[in-house]
Every structure is written in C-alpha cells, then in structure tokens.
Amino acid sequence: MSLEDQNRKPSNEKAGISVDAGLSAHTVASNRSNWLAELLDWSKTLVVAFAVVLLLHFFVFNLSKVEGHSMEPTLTEHEWLFVNKFVYLVGKPMVGDVVILKEPDMGEDEEKFLVKRIVGVSGDRIEIHNKQLYRNGELVDEPYTDSLIEDMSYGPEVISEGNYFVMGDNRHARASLDSRTFHAVPEELIRGRADYILWPYKKIRSL
C-alpha cells in the first residue's frame, strides 16, 4: 500500500463516519417530530372528547343514584337512573314525569337533589282528601303507589304559572319530602326527567 493510499483511507473512513452520523441525527429528529405531532393529535382528540362529554353532561343527560325510600315502590335505594336533560330544553314537564329537582330552600352554594313525580302542573287544583289525591276535583288513578296517603290532608291549592306540584310515590307516613311540605316548585329547579333505570342490570327498564 502506498503512502498516498494510507493517507486517503482515514479520510474516507472519517467521511463515512460523518455521513452515518448525519443520517442518524436526521432519523432521530424525524422520529421526534413524528412523536410530537402524534402527541399533539392525541391531545386535541382528548380535549374535544372532554368538551363533548361536558356538553352532554350539562345539556343532554347525566346519571343519578337513588338515595332514600321516598319513591318506593317505583324506585329503590342505590338504583342508577338515566336522566334526560334535553327533553326540557325543547318541552315542558308533564304530569306523570319522574323528575330530578334541586331541593327548594337550599342556599346557592348548597346542592341537594330529589327525585319525585309531577302530579300537578300550572292551573291544576290539587287536594289530598280521605287519604287520596284529587286533581281538578277528580280522583287521580295512581297505579305506581302501594298504599293510601297516610299523612294529613292537603289543600286545595291551585298551582301558579310556571310551577309544579311533586310528590314521592311512597305514600306511607313521613316517607317523602315533597310539595306537601315546600309547596309547588318553580320550573328552574327541575333539572331533568328520569327516563330509565340503568342499574342493577336485572331492573333495567323505562319509567
């Protein structure tokens, strides 16, 4: 091997090392760029999904857990309900609806919710007499109850505009805190209509 060849070989090796290092750095930079782009895409997807869930929660539906016995036998404690909020954005509560409402007389910073059934709407004349419910002078058929109304008589009371008379389906004495105590409730306290029992799975059904 000539001296010229010997001098040229290290030069070529260095050049080869330089080229290989350049390719490696380029690959690393490219991979990092792809990873950051993918992370950004995932972040955008999560933000959008979170926003959609929030919108659905506030305006379309949520889940509520039954606490207490005021709606027996229709609902029992620890059942989970699908609550339809959208229905009252496009329509009004109706007699027979099982609704979730904020308990009246609570402070603005306090929130306690009740599940009750609407038995009277604006303009209705509600009266409880001889342990039975009357609406506009007519006896109300209540197949969802399992007893007569054991508490004292009530009314008559004419429900004012924009208000609703609610009662628990449990008609045993002192079993339900409802409009017999706090009177008819304004529509803004009603947060949604309970449409389905979702859990336990053996009790899944519409209301």
XYZ file of C-alpha atoms in Angstrom, residues 5-160:
156
model
C -3.363 5.272 -0.224
C -2.685 5.189 3.505
C -3.382 8.878 3.820
C -6.571 8.567 1.770
C -8.129 5.693 3.747
C -8.549 7.510 7.075
C -10.041 10.391 5.172
C -12.609 8.107 3.579
C -13.373 6.457 6.917
C -13.904 9.823 8.541
C -16.155 10.821 5.693
C -18.117 7.611 6.131
C -18.475 8.200 9.835
C -19.614 11.735 9.192
C -22.270 10.616 6.703
C -23.558 7.871 9.044
C -23.763 10.296 11.970
C -25.650 12.759 9.827
C -28.212 10.146 8.821
C -28.638 9.035 12.440
C -29.256 12.589 13.646
C -31.750 13.163 10.856
C -33.609 9.954 11.766
C -33.759 10.916 15.437
C -35.048 14.388 14.593
C -37.649 12.922 12.243
C -38.837 10.400 14.839
C -39.054 13.114 17.473
C -41.064 15.305 15.133
C -43.483 12.452 14.352
C -43.858 11.663 18.058
C -44.630 15.278 18.912
C -47.164 15.501 16.068
C -48.864 12.312 17.256
C -48.909 13.586 20.848
C -50.461 16.842 19.659
C -53.146 14.957 17.723
C -53.975 12.843 20.772
C -54.129 15.942 22.955
C -56.551 17.622 20.548
C -58.704 14.480 20.473
C -58.829 14.285 24.278
C -59.715 17.979 24.596
C -62.539 17.625 22.062
C -63.818 14.436 23.720
C -63.752 16.098 27.151
C -65.643 19.113 25.801
C -68.265 16.843 24.223
C -68.720 14.913 27.481
C -69.150 18.168 29.403
C -71.722 19.455 26.924
C -73.634 16.168 27.094
C -73.482 16.219 30.888
C -74.766 19.779 31.233
C -77.333 19.859 28.437
C -78.310 16.335 27.369
C -78.121 13.714 30.120
C -76.478 12.552 33.300
C -76.688 9.648 35.709
C -78.200 9.908 39.170
C -78.167 7.468 42.053
C -81.316 6.967 44.116
C -80.852 7.677 47.797
C -83.599 7.044 50.329
C -87.030 5.436 50.056
C -89.354 8.279 49.031
C -90.036 6.838 45.553
C -90.746 3.250 46.539
C -92.107 1.029 45.108
C -91.189 2.638 41.746
C -87.554 3.254 42.644
C -85.419 1.691 45.336
C -82.257 2.889 47.016
C -78.955 2.573 45.114
C -80.556 2.267 41.678
C -78.934 4.313 38.919
C -81.118 6.476 36.682
C -80.596 7.859 33.198
C -81.682 11.497 33.457
C -82.765 13.215 30.246
C -81.973 16.948 30.417
C -82.541 17.743 26.753
C -86.263 16.952 26.926
C -86.951 20.095 28.989
C -84.891 22.294 26.676
C -87.434 21.648 23.947
C -90.564 20.968 26.001
C -92.239 21.334 29.388
C -92.556 18.922 32.326
C -95.804 16.951 32.308
C -97.999 15.168 34.837
C -96.560 11.736 35.499
C -92.936 12.644 34.773
C -90.410 11.367 37.296
C -88.034 14.297 37.692
C -84.774 15.263 39.344
C -85.041 18.631 41.076
C -82.950 20.774 43.351
C -84.383 20.790 46.850
C -86.100 24.153 47.469
C -84.920 26.492 50.217
C -81.302 25.440 49.781
C -78.632 28.136 49.540
C -76.999 28.997 46.226
C -73.811 27.242 47.296
C -75.695 24.168 48.520
C -76.999 21.500 46.208
C -79.170 18.587 47.236
C -81.304 16.848 44.656
C -84.573 14.980 44.999
C -86.360 12.537 42.726
C -90.153 12.979 42.668
C -93.175 12.552 40.419
C -95.084 15.513 38.977
C -98.757 15.229 39.965
C -99.873 18.765 39.131
C -98.931 21.491 36.636
C -99.784 25.173 36.266
C -103.507 25.814 36.712
C -104.266 22.451 38.318
C -106.206 22.362 41.581
C -104.520 19.851 43.896
C -106.141 18.408 47.011
C -105.485 15.451 49.277
C -108.656 14.278 50.964
C -109.634 10.995 52.609
C -106.075 9.705 52.021
C -106.330 10.124 48.253
C -105.083 12.606 45.656
C -107.502 14.756 43.664
C -106.630 16.891 40.656
C -109.199 19.405 39.460
C -111.810 17.700 41.604
C -111.218 14.234 40.124
C -109.674 11.268 41.901
C -106.237 10.520 40.444
C -105.522 6.921 39.472
C -102.052 6.133 40.855
C -101.023 2.572 39.914
C -97.399 3.360 40.877
C -98.231 3.561 44.618
C -98.790 0.729 47.071
C -100.701 2.486 49.836
C -103.142 5.257 50.569
C -101.728 8.636 51.614
C -101.112 8.196 55.314
C -100.148 11.795 56.053
C -102.649 14.579 56.742
C -104.961 16.146 54.188
C -103.696 18.983 51.990
C -105.152 21.887 50.041
C -106.950 22.597 47.904
C -104.199 24.582 46.166
C -104.209 25.981 42.639
C -100.745 25.687 41.099
C -99.424 29.034 39.904
